[in-house]
mmCIF file of C-alpha atoms and ligand atoms in Angstrom:
data_model
loop_
_atom_site.group_PDB
_atom_site.id
_atom_site.type_symbol
_atom_site.label_atom_id
_atom_site.label_comp_id
_atom_site.label_asym_id
_atom_site.label_seq_id
_atom_site.Cartn_x
_atom_site.Cartn_y
_atom_site.Cartn_z
ATOM 1 C CA MET A 1 19.555 -22.703 274.013
ATOM 2 C CA LYS A 2 18.163 -25.128 275.763
ATOM 3 C CA TYR A 3 20.903 -25.976 279.069
ATOM 4 C CA ILE A 4 20.756 -28.630 281.777
ATOM 5 C CA ILE A 5 21.491 -26.504 285.291
ATOM 6 C CA ALA A 6 22.953 -29.191 287.648
ATOM 7 C CA GLN A 7 22.329 -27.206 291.527
ATOM 8 C CA LEU A 8 23.368 -28.184 294.241
ATOM 9 C CA PRO A 9 22.401 -26.142 297.485
ATOM 10 C CA GLY A 10 24.554 -28.257 299.506
ATOM 11 C CA ASP A 11 24.953 -27.061 303.646
ATOM 12 C CA GLY A 12 24.047 -23.520 305.455
ATOM 13 C CA ILE A 13 23.357 -20.278 303.636
ATOM 14 C CA GLY A 14 23.804 -22.685 300.687
ATOM 15 C CA PRO A 15 20.044 -22.994 299.562
ATOM 16 C CA GLU A 16 19.044 -18.803 300.660
ATOM 17 C CA VAL A 17 22.527 -17.803 297.740
ATOM 18 C CA THR A 18 21.790 -20.680 294.549
ATOM 19 C CA SER A 19 17.953 -19.449 294.921
ATOM 20 C CA GLN A 20 18.808 -16.174 294.931
ATOM 21 C CA ALA A 21 21.093 -17.052 291.641
ATOM 22 C CA VAL A 22 18.485 -18.974 290.381
ATOM 23 C CA ARG A 23 15.375 -15.826 290.136
ATOM 24 C CA VAL A 24 19.477 -14.409 288.261
ATOM 25 C CA MET A 25 18.837 -17.322 285.909
ATOM 26 C CA GLN A 26 15.951 -17.792 285.246
ATOM 27 C CA GLN A 27 15.011 -13.798 284.368
ATOM 28 C CA ILE A 28 18.756 -13.700 281.768
ATOM 29 C CA GLY A 29 16.752 -16.793 280.079
ATOM 30 C CA LYS A 30 13.443 -15.208 279.381
ATOM 31 C CA LEU A 31 14.946 -11.620 278.233
ATOM 32 C CA TYR A 32 17.585 -13.414 275.868
ATOM 33 C CA GLY A 33 15.399 -16.052 274.950
ATOM 34 C CA HIS A 34 16.618 -19.530 276.301
ATOM 35 C CA THR A 35 15.451 -22.198 277.977
ATOM 36 C CA PHE A 36 16.946 -23.494 281.629
ATOM 37 C CA GLU A 37 16.109 -26.894 283.375
ATOM 38 C CA VAL A 38 17.391 -27.010 286.765
ATOM 39 C CA LYS A 39 17.773 -29.819 287.914
ATOM 40 C CA THR A 40 18.575 -30.461 292.706
ATOM 41 C CA GLY A 41 21.141 -32.524 293.813
ATOM 42 C CA LEU A 42 22.291 -33.101 296.653
ATOM 43 C CA ILE A 43 25.881 -32.856 298.852
ATOM 44 C CA GLY A 44 27.598 -31.805 301.789
ATOM 45 C CA GLY A 45 26.184 -32.305 305.171
ATOM 46 C CA VAL A 46 22.307 -32.784 304.151
ATOM 47 C CA ALA A 47 23.920 -35.593 301.683
ATOM 48 C CA ILE A 48 25.156 -38.138 304.189
ATOM 49 C CA ASP A 49 22.475 -36.767 306.669
ATOM 50 C CA LEU A 50 20.160 -38.210 303.297
ATOM 51 C CA THR A 51 21.580 -40.682 301.460
ATOM 52 C CA GLY A 52 25.256 -41.230 303.583
ATOM 53 C CA SER A 53 27.657 -40.242 301.336
ATOM 54 C CA SER A 54 28.900 -37.066 301.694
ATOM 55 C CA LEU A 55 28.456 -37.454 297.639
ATOM 56 C CA PRO A 56 26.193 -40.195 296.086
ATOM 57 C CA PRO A 57 26.290 -41.569 292.227
ATOM 58 C CA GLU A 58 23.032 -39.818 290.995
ATOM 59 C CA THR A 59 25.118 -36.544 292.146
ATOM 60 C CA LEU A 60 27.692 -37.126 290.787
ATOM 61 C CA LYS A 61 25.438 -38.485 287.262
ATOM 62 C CA LEU A 62 23.691 -35.529 287.583
ATOM 63 C CA ALA A 63 26.763 -33.572 287.322
ATOM 64 C CA LYS A 64 28.034 -35.053 284.262
ATOM 65 C CA THR A 65 25.115 -35.303 282.169
ATOM 66 C CA SER A 66 24.209 -30.704 283.312
ATOM 67 C CA ASN A 67 25.919 -28.228 281.031
ATOM 68 C CA ALA A 68 27.033 -26.649 283.813
ATOM 69 C CA VAL A 69 26.968 -26.313 288.498
ATOM 70 C CA LEU A 70 26.003 -24.658 290.432
ATOM 71 C CA LEU A 71 26.877 -25.150 293.856
ATOM 72 C CA GLY A 72 26.202 -23.239 297.629
ATOM 73 C CA ALA A 73 28.262 -24.714 299.409
ATOM 74 C CA VAL A 74 29.618 -27.566 301.900
ATOM 75 C CA GLY A 75 30.272 -27.687 305.743
ATOM 76 C CA ASP A 76 28.421 -28.422 309.440
ATOM 77 C CA PRO A 77 29.433 -28.226 312.647
ATOM 78 C CA LYS A 78 27.710 -31.474 314.174
ATOM 79 C CA PHE A 79 30.765 -32.901 311.600
ATOM 80 C CA ASP A 80 33.141 -31.519 313.576
ATOM 81 C CA ASP A 81 34.602 -34.007 315.122
ATOM 82 C CA PRO A 82 38.427 -35.419 313.904
ATOM 83 C CA LYS A 83 36.874 -39.126 313.977
ATOM 84 C CA ILE A 84 34.346 -38.979 311.498
ATOM 85 C CA LYS A 85 35.260 -40.588 308.284
ATOM 86 C CA GLU A 86 32.460 -38.807 306.413
ATOM 87 C CA ARG A 87 32.557 -34.826 306.016
ATOM 88 C CA PRO A 88 30.833 -32.516 304.078
ATOM 89 C CA GLU A 89 33.755 -30.970 302.236
ATOM 90 C CA ASN A 90 34.318 -34.815 300.508
ATOM 91 C CA GLY A 91 31.216 -33.940 298.681
ATOM 92 C CA LEU A 92 32.763 -30.461 297.208
ATOM 93 C CA LEU A 93 36.777 -32.511 297.245
ATOM 94 C CA SER A 94 35.703 -35.511 296.309
ATOM 95 C CA ILE A 95 33.396 -33.871 292.494
ATOM 96 C CA ARG A 96 36.227 -31.705 292.045
ATOM 97 C CA LYS A 97 38.684 -34.718 290.984
ATOM 98 C CA ASN A 98 35.524 -36.777 289.843
ATOM 99 C CA LEU A 99 35.315 -33.561 287.062
ATOM 100 C CA LYS A 100 38.174 -33.394 286.938
ATOM 101 C CA LEU A 101 38.307 -29.279 287.360
ATOM 102 C CA PHE A 102 41.447 -28.320 288.215
ATOM 103 C CA ALA A 103 41.852 -24.952 287.552
ATOM 104 C CA ASN A 104 40.041 -23.051 289.588
ATOM 105 C CA LEU A 105 38.962 -18.797 288.645
ATOM 106 C CA ARG A 106 39.101 -16.345 291.625
ATOM 107 C CA PRO A 107 38.417 -12.945 290.839
ATOM 108 C CA VAL A 108 38.904 -10.734 292.935
ATOM 109 C CA LYS A 109 37.778 -6.960 291.703
ATOM 110 C CA VAL A 110 36.940 -4.256 294.288
ATOM 111 C CA TYR A 111 34.067 -2.531 293.709
ATOM 112 C CA ASP A 112 34.316 1.593 294.121
ATOM 113 C CA GLU A 113 30.665 1.496 295.575
ATOM 114 C CA LEU A 114 31.898 -0.187 299.136
ATOM 115 C CA LEU A 115 35.251 1.102 299.538
ATOM 116 C CA GLU A 116 33.791 4.057 301.902
ATOM 117 C CA GLY A 117 33.110 0.738 304.202
ATOM 118 C CA ALA A 118 36.037 -1.250 304.024
ATOM 119 C CA MET A 119 38.473 -2.489 306.855
ATOM 120 C CA LEU A 120 40.736 -1.601 304.578
ATOM 121 C CA LYS A 121 42.670 1.768 303.514
ATOM 122 C CA ALA A 122 40.016 3.271 300.121
ATOM 123 C CA ASN A 123 43.756 4.582 298.813
ATOM 124 C CA VAL A 124 45.688 1.556 299.180
ATOM 125 C CA ILE A 125 42.446 -0.318 296.972
ATOM 126 C CA LYS A 126 40.649 1.471 295.559
ATOM 127 C CA GLY A 127 40.289 -0.248 291.523
ATOM 128 C CA ALA A 128 41.673 -3.397 291.968
ATOM 129 C CA ASP A 129 40.985 -5.947 290.085
ATOM 130 C CA PHE A 130 42.977 -8.878 289.394
ATOM 131 C CA VAL A 131 41.737 -12.898 289.207
ATOM 132 C CA PHE A 132 43.401 -16.240 291.278
ATOM 133 C CA VAL A 133 43.929 -19.513 289.803
ATOM 134 C CA ARG A 134 43.974 -22.165 292.484
ATOM 135 C CA GLU A 135 45.573 -25.527 291.187
ATOM 136 C CA LEU A 136 42.565 -27.610 292.279
ATOM 137 C CA THR A 137 42.568 -31.181 292.197
ATOM 138 C CA SER A 138 46.414 -32.716 293.592
ATOM 139 C CA GLY A 139 48.944 -30.744 296.016
ATOM 140 C CA LEU A 140 48.292 -30.690 299.596
ATOM 141 C CA TYR A 141 45.014 -31.427 299.411
ATOM 142 C CA PHE A 142 44.873 -34.907 296.915
ATOM 143 C CA GLY A 143 48.888 -35.824 297.940
ATOM 144 C CA LYS A 144 50.006 -39.524 298.659
ATOM 145 C CA PRO A 145 50.357 -40.054 301.140
ATOM 146 C CA LYS A 146 48.267 -38.866 303.748
ATOM 147 C CA LYS A 147 47.822 -40.570 306.757
ATOM 148 C CA ARG A 148 47.387 -40.415 310.532
ATOM 149 C CA TRP A 149 49.198 -43.641 312.643
ATOM 150 C CA GLU A 150 50.058 -44.150 316.116
ATOM 151 C CA THR A 151 53.453 -45.318 316.306
ATOM 152 C CA SER A 152 55.047 -46.046 320.084
ATOM 153 C CA SER A 153 56.411 -42.494 320.604
ATOM 154 C CA GLY A 154 52.467 -40.579 319.547
ATOM 155 C CA ARG A 155 50.142 -39.895 317.180
ATOM 156 C CA LYS A 156 51.289 -38.672 313.244
ATOM 157 C CA ALA A 157 49.929 -37.973 310.260
ATOM 158 C CA VAL A 158 50.779 -36.344 307.575
ATOM 159 C CA ASP A 159 50.273 -34.806 304.246
ATOM 160 C CA SER A 160 51.782 -34.450 301.051
ATOM 161 C CA MET A 161 52.501 -31.249 299.265
ATOM 162 C CA TYR A 162 52.633 -33.735 295.308
ATOM 163 C CA TYR A 163 52.582 -32.366 292.340
ATOM 164 C CA THR A 164 53.524 -34.031 288.522
ATOM 165 C CA GLU A 165 55.146 -31.547 285.820
ATOM 166 C CA GLN A 166 51.693 -32.019 283.843
ATOM 167 C CA GLU A 167 49.694 -31.069 287.109
ATOM 168 C CA ILE A 168 51.753 -27.671 286.841
ATOM 169 C CA GLU A 169 52.052 -27.370 283.412
ATOM 170 C CA ARG A 170 48.024 -27.231 282.708
ATOM 171 C CA ILE A 171 47.126 -25.193 285.406
ATOM 172 C CA VAL A 172 50.311 -22.367 285.109
ATOM 173 C CA ARG A 173 49.315 -22.383 280.898
ATOM 174 C CA VAL A 174 45.371 -21.136 282.183
ATOM 175 C CA GLY A 175 47.333 -19.107 284.634
ATOM 176 C CA PHE A 176 49.470 -17.424 280.878
ATOM 177 C CA GLU A 177 45.871 -17.595 278.794
ATOM 178 C CA LEU A 178 44.242 -15.062 280.797
ATOM 179 C CA ALA A 179 46.962 -12.505 281.564
ATOM 180 C CA ARG A 180 46.967 -12.786 277.014
ATOM 181 C CA LEU A 181 43.031 -11.356 278.253
ATOM 182 C CA ARG A 182 43.788 -8.640 280.418
ATOM 183 C CA ARG A 183 46.917 -6.507 281.440
ATOM 184 C CA LYS A 184 49.753 -9.427 280.549
ATOM 185 C CA LYS A 185 51.234 -10.285 283.865
ATOM 186 C CA LEU A 186 51.196 -13.043 285.894
ATOM 187 C CA THR A 187 52.513 -13.948 289.123
ATOM 188 C CA SER A 188 52.961 -17.926 289.881
ATOM 189 C CA VAL A 189 53.271 -17.532 293.272
ATOM 190 C CA ASP A 190 55.820 -21.271 295.845
ATOM 191 C CA LYS A 191 57.802 -21.374 298.309
ATOM 192 C CA ALA A 192 60.801 -22.212 295.777
ATOM 193 C CA ASN A 193 63.120 -21.226 298.901
ATOM 194 C CA VAL A 194 61.979 -23.815 300.903
ATOM 195 C CA LEU A 195 59.895 -27.021 299.254
ATOM 196 C CA GLU A 196 60.765 -29.242 296.300
ATOM 197 C CA SER A 197 57.623 -29.444 295.186
ATOM 198 C CA SER A 198 57.929 -25.051 294.162
ATOM 199 C CA ARG A 199 60.564 -25.316 292.996
ATOM 200 C CA LEU A 200 59.488 -27.428 290.496
ATOM 201 C CA TRP A 201 56.375 -25.387 290.320
ATOM 202 C CA ARG A 202 58.859 -22.818 289.514
ATOM 203 C CA GLN A 203 60.830 -24.227 286.674
ATOM 204 C CA VAL A 204 57.723 -25.476 285.176
ATOM 205 C CA ALA A 205 57.117 -22.192 285.453
ATOM 206 C CA ASN A 206 58.986 -20.817 283.748
ATOM 207 C CA GLU A 207 59.510 -23.610 281.242
ATOM 208 C CA VAL A 208 55.786 -22.455 279.819
ATOM 209 C CA SER A 209 56.380 -18.934 279.120
ATOM 210 C CA LYS A 210 58.989 -19.471 276.680
ATOM 211 C CA ASN A 211 55.028 -20.218 274.440
ATOM 212 C CA TYR A 212 53.618 -16.415 276.088
ATOM 213 C CA PRO A 213 56.198 -13.259 275.312
ATOM 214 C CA ASP A 214 53.452 -11.435 275.423
ATOM 215 C CA VAL A 215 52.509 -12.641 278.410
ATOM 216 C CA THR A 216 55.960 -11.176 282.437
ATOM 217 C CA LEU A 217 55.559 -13.515 284.306
ATOM 218 C CA GLU A 218 56.878 -13.123 287.969
ATOM 219 C CA HIS A 219 58.082 -15.770 290.717
ATOM 220 C CA LEU A 220 56.234 -14.261 294.602
ATOM 221 C CA LEU A 221 56.684 -16.416 298.055
ATOM 222 C CA VAL A 222 54.153 -16.703 298.924
ATOM 223 C CA ASP A 223 54.870 -14.870 302.193
ATOM 224 C CA THR A 224 54.913 -12.171 300.471
ATOM 225 C CA CYS A 225 52.378 -12.759 298.331
ATOM 226 C CA ALA A 226 50.223 -11.742 301.467
ATOM 227 C CA MET A 227 51.999 -9.463 302.651
ATOM 228 C CA SER A 228 51.763 -7.418 298.810
ATOM 229 C CA LEU A 229 47.745 -7.709 298.624
ATOM 230 C CA ILE A 230 47.399 -5.524 301.433
ATOM 231 C CA ARG A 231 50.023 -3.342 300.225
ATOM 232 C CA THR A 232 50.086 -3.172 296.876
ATOM 233 C CA PRO A 233 46.626 -5.201 295.710
ATOM 234 C CA ARG A 234 47.191 -3.274 291.606
ATOM 235 C CA ASP A 235 50.121 -5.223 290.760
ATOM 236 C CA PHE A 236 48.529 -7.509 290.540
ATOM 237 C CA ASP A 237 46.665 -9.245 286.960
ATOM 238 C CA VAL A 238 46.335 -12.313 287.740
ATOM 239 C CA ILE A 239 47.592 -14.903 290.010
ATOM 240 C CA VAL A 240 48.050 -18.719 289.909
ATOM 241 C CA THR A 241 49.049 -20.854 292.805
ATOM 242 C CA GLU A 242 49.323 -24.997 294.670
ATOM 243 C CA ASN A 243 46.069 -25.957 295.528
ATOM 244 C CA THR A 244 46.252 -25.519 299.934
ATOM 245 C CA PHE A 245 47.735 -21.169 299.154
ATOM 246 C CA GLY A 246 45.376 -21.010 296.418
ATOM 247 C CA ASP A 247 42.451 -21.600 299.418
ATOM 248 C CA ILE A 248 44.374 -18.343 302.128
ATOM 249 C CA LEU A 249 44.748 -16.034 300.081
ATOM 250 C CA THR A 250 41.858 -15.789 298.517
ATOM 251 C CA ASP A 251 39.905 -15.251 301.904
ATOM 252 C CA GLU A 252 42.754 -13.409 302.661
ATOM 253 C CA ALA A 253 41.387 -11.072 298.718
ATOM 254 C CA SER A 254 37.899 -11.337 299.954
ATOM 255 C CA MET A 255 38.921 -8.477 302.164
ATOM 256 C CA LEU A 256 39.442 -6.024 299.684
ATOM 257 C CA ALA A 257 35.875 -6.706 298.090
ATOM 258 C CA GLY A 258 34.134 -5.786 301.817
ATOM 259 C CA SER A 259 33.433 -9.205 302.141
ATOM 260 C CA MET A 260 33.062 -13.384 300.629
ATOM 261 C CA GLY A 261 30.264 -12.418 299.938
ATOM 262 C CA MET A 262 30.931 -10.542 296.926
ATOM 263 C CA LEU A 263 34.290 -13.198 295.566
ATOM 264 C CA PRO A 264 32.599 -15.866 292.416
ATOM 265 C CA SER A 265 34.323 -18.998 291.906
ATOM 266 C CA ALA A 266 34.786 -21.035 288.516
ATOM 267 C CA SER A 267 36.114 -24.576 288.407
ATOM 268 C CA LEU A 268 37.412 -25.519 285.922
ATOM 269 C CA ALA A 269 37.387 -29.100 283.714
ATOM 270 C CA GLY A 270 39.682 -27.478 280.325
ATOM 271 C CA ILE A 271 41.489 -23.776 280.106
ATOM 272 C CA PRO A 272 39.134 -21.289 278.991
ATOM 273 C CA ALA A 273 38.232 -19.775 275.706
ATOM 274 C CA LYS A 274 36.841 -17.376 274.252
ATOM 275 C CA GLY A 275 33.290 -19.011 272.650
ATOM 276 C CA GLU A 276 34.045 -21.959 273.838
ATOM 277 C CA HIS A 277 32.353 -24.194 276.604
ATOM 278 C CA ILE A 278 34.529 -25.398 279.449
ATOM 279 C CA PHE A 279 32.834 -27.756 281.962
ATOM 280 C CA GLY A 280 32.717 -25.901 285.346
ATOM 281 C CA LEU A 281 31.202 -25.877 288.804
ATOM 282 C CA TYR A 282 30.202 -22.976 289.923
ATOM 283 C CA GLU A 283 30.441 -22.284 293.525
ATOM 284 C CA PRO A 284 31.322 -18.422 295.919
ATOM 285 C CA ILE A 285 34.544 -18.985 297.558
ATOM 286 C CA HIS A 286 31.867 -18.395 300.877
ATOM 287 C CA GLY A 287 31.457 -22.174 303.595
ATOM 288 C CA SER A 288 27.875 -23.136 304.797
ATOM 289 C CA ALA A 289 28.105 -19.188 307.839
ATOM 290 C CA PRO A 290 25.891 -21.941 309.852
ATOM 291 C CA THR A 291 25.479 -18.865 312.543
ATOM 292 C CA ILE A 292 23.606 -16.819 309.950
ATOM 293 C CA ALA A 293 21.656 -19.450 307.758
ATOM 294 C CA GLY A 294 18.141 -18.991 307.810
ATOM 295 C CA LYS A 295 17.473 -16.214 308.680
ATOM 296 C CA ASP A 296 18.005 -14.107 305.048
ATOM 297 C CA ILE A 297 20.572 -12.201 305.283
ATOM 298 C CA ALA A 298 23.010 -13.772 303.766
ATOM 299 C CA ASN A 299 24.355 -11.971 300.822
ATOM 300 C CA PRO A 300 23.985 -13.821 297.686
ATOM 301 C CA ILE A 301 26.180 -11.625 295.155
ATOM 302 C CA ALA A 302 29.172 -13.885 295.100
ATOM 303 C CA THR A 303 26.679 -16.766 294.159
ATOM 304 C CA ILE A 304 25.023 -14.474 291.693
ATOM 305 C CA LEU A 305 28.467 -13.071 289.278
ATOM 306 C CA SER A 306 29.716 -17.315 289.703
ATOM 307 C CA LEU A 307 26.470 -17.749 287.567
ATOM 308 C CA SER A 308 27.791 -14.848 286.025
ATOM 309 C CA MET A 309 30.712 -16.857 285.011
ATOM 310 C CA LEU A 310 28.717 -19.871 284.543
ATOM 311 C CA LEU A 311 26.853 -18.264 281.241
ATOM 312 C CA ARG A 312 30.723 -17.199 280.702
ATOM 313 C CA TYR A 313 33.148 -20.025 280.715
ATOM 314 C CA SER A 314 30.406 -22.929 279.962
ATOM 315 C CA LEU A 315 27.826 -21.900 278.196
ATOM 316 C CA ALA A 316 29.742 -19.367 276.068
ATOM 317 C CA LEU A 317 26.708 -16.108 277.505
ATOM 318 C CA GLU A 318 28.829 -13.273 277.012
ATOM 319 C CA LYS A 319 26.369 -9.997 276.515
ATOM 320 C CA GLU A 320 24.157 -12.677 278.810
ATOM 321 C CA ALA A 321 27.459 -12.485 281.397
ATOM 322 C CA SER A 322 28.104 -8.987 281.747
ATOM 323 C CA ALA A 323 24.942 -8.506 282.138
ATOM 324 C CA VAL A 324 24.301 -10.110 285.041
ATOM 325 C CA GLU A 325 27.553 -8.564 286.552
ATOM 326 C CA GLN A 326 26.442 -4.811 285.233
ATOM 327 C CA ALA A 327 23.009 -6.229 287.017
ATOM 328 C CA VAL A 328 25.130 -7.068 290.062
ATOM 329 C CA SER A 329 26.728 -3.161 290.119
ATOM 330 C CA ASP A 330 23.716 -0.950 289.241
ATOM 331 C CA VAL A 331 22.472 -2.509 292.637
ATOM 332 C CA LEU A 332 25.562 -1.760 294.147
ATOM 333 C CA LYS A 333 24.893 2.059 292.188
ATOM 334 C CA ALA A 334 22.138 2.167 293.323
ATOM 335 C CA GLY A 335 22.910 2.004 297.530
ATOM 336 C CA TYR A 336 21.566 -1.842 298.707
ATOM 337 C CA ARG A 337 23.222 -3.828 300.703
ATOM 338 C CA THR A 338 23.212 -6.902 302.468
ATOM 339 C CA CYS A 339 24.539 -6.583 306.178
ATOM 340 C CA ASP A 340 28.434 -8.060 305.622
ATOM 341 C CA ILE A 341 28.883 -5.200 303.605
ATOM 342 C CA ILE A 342 26.670 -2.657 304.347
ATOM 343 C CA ASP A 343 28.733 1.451 306.397
ATOM 344 C CA GLU A 344 25.518 2.935 307.625
ATOM 345 C CA THR A 345 27.243 5.873 308.078
ATOM 346 C CA THR A 346 27.833 7.328 304.206
ATOM 347 C CA GLY A 347 23.147 6.269 303.956
ATOM 348 C CA THR A 348 23.023 3.083 302.282
ATOM 349 C CA LYS A 349 20.060 0.611 302.194
ATOM 350 C CA GLN A 350 20.012 -2.962 303.619
ATOM 351 C CA VAL A 351 18.187 -5.680 302.613
ATOM 352 C CA GLY A 352 17.480 -9.471 303.350
ATOM 353 C CA THR A 353 19.044 -12.500 300.739
ATOM 354 C CA GLN A 354 15.723 -12.328 298.550
ATOM 355 C CA GLN A 355 15.293 -8.526 298.144
ATOM 356 C CA MET A 356 19.418 -8.389 296.659
ATOM 357 C CA GLY A 357 17.631 -11.704 294.855
ATOM 358 C CA SER A 358 14.576 -9.336 294.083
ATOM 359 C CA LEU A 359 17.405 -6.246 293.063
ATOM 360 C CA VAL A 360 19.165 -8.215 290.499
ATOM 361 C CA VAL A 361 17.049 -9.615 288.890
ATOM 362 C CA LYS A 362 14.916 -6.300 288.464
ATOM 363 C CA ALA A 363 18.573 -4.155 287.760
ATOM 364 C CA LEU A 364 18.838 -7.566 284.549
ATOM 365 C CA LYS A 365 18.157 -5.152 281.368
ATOM 366 C CA GLY A 366 18.065 -7.869 277.557
HETATM 367 C C1 LIG B 1 37.576 -23.459 299.850
HETATM 368 C C2 LIG B 1 36.401 -24.712 300.498
HETATM 369 C C3 LIG B 1 37.305 -25.772 300.745
HETATM 370 C C4 LIG B 1 38.926 -25.776 300.466
HETATM 371 C C5 LIG B 1 36.655 -26.385 302.152
HETATM 372 C C6 LIG B 1 35.526 -26.804 302.123
HETATM 373 C C7 LIG B 1 36.686 -28.263 301.749
HETATM 374 O O1 LIG B 1 37.462 -23.113 301.645
HETATM 375 O O2 LIG B 1 36.046 -23.095 298.374
HETATM 376 O O3 LIG B 1 38.242 -22.830 298.976
HETATM 377 O O4 LIG B 1 39.637 -26.138 301.170
HETATM 378 O O5 LIG B 1 38.887 -25.078 299.427
HETATM 379 MN MN1 LIG B 2 38.608 -21.436 301.290
#
């Protein structure tokens, strides 16, 4: 089969990590007889520099005519001035909104190999394996009113946590469908003791649960969830939550996996199901990390695991997706680590971005 993959490297370490994932993809192509035609586009700060827009129309067109999108990261401190209108992050938010990528899957898996160097106690996090389903095109990020204005008593600003029942229903269904394929437990996270949008969220989640009698639904307040992620991470299977809550909680959860550099994500335009081709954008959850950009030290594993999700959800290539995961796991077992996940006391070998990419390519089995 032939597939067109849009590669959007973006800013900072984005180009370094996506190019390693592309190498892994081409090796998968060789081993399994697929052709991946990679077409590169601009997004983020680099796109602003070259075209004036964080998401040039050609990039959107490229994404729409591809089978899936692989993205690095956006963000550059030179755009930090709050007075600047066009920010790199706008590009990412617009592409998510334009392509209707409402379901953001962020799996969190604690590898046994990384337990030693973990910041958290090994006996608490060992075996933790869950997936966040973050709503991605509504909520506090997009709700109106969203503005800033001046009054005689000073400056004011507002963002709105806005949800329709349809938006809640479709994302909660993603949670239930995923839970059905896993350990059949869904945790819906909200702030229903305070927020009206959360009370609607909880009500809709309860309504949707009637269609999934085989899945156990529990509700958790977002503050309690923040604590439980660290205290009892093994209790979670699938967690579904609002856009901003999901953004914050997944950065927290990345510490279980050892580093932000270990967490992949899939942003999907539909409900994932075995054998189906769901259009999606795939990116590591980490940012552009400008301070380490260009040094060949960034961890490419989050992006390589994002490629694995691309193969699984957008191309329905389950065997190939598992082969990528297995290769990553084998390289970690063999003791290779980038600097963000190294623990000097355990005799592991430190490698850079490109070498980690080469090791995964070599570990791939056909
Ligand atoms: C993420 C990032 C983005 C977000 C930023 C870069 C806009 O933090 O993907 O988690 O907030 O969604
Ligand atoms: Mn984030």
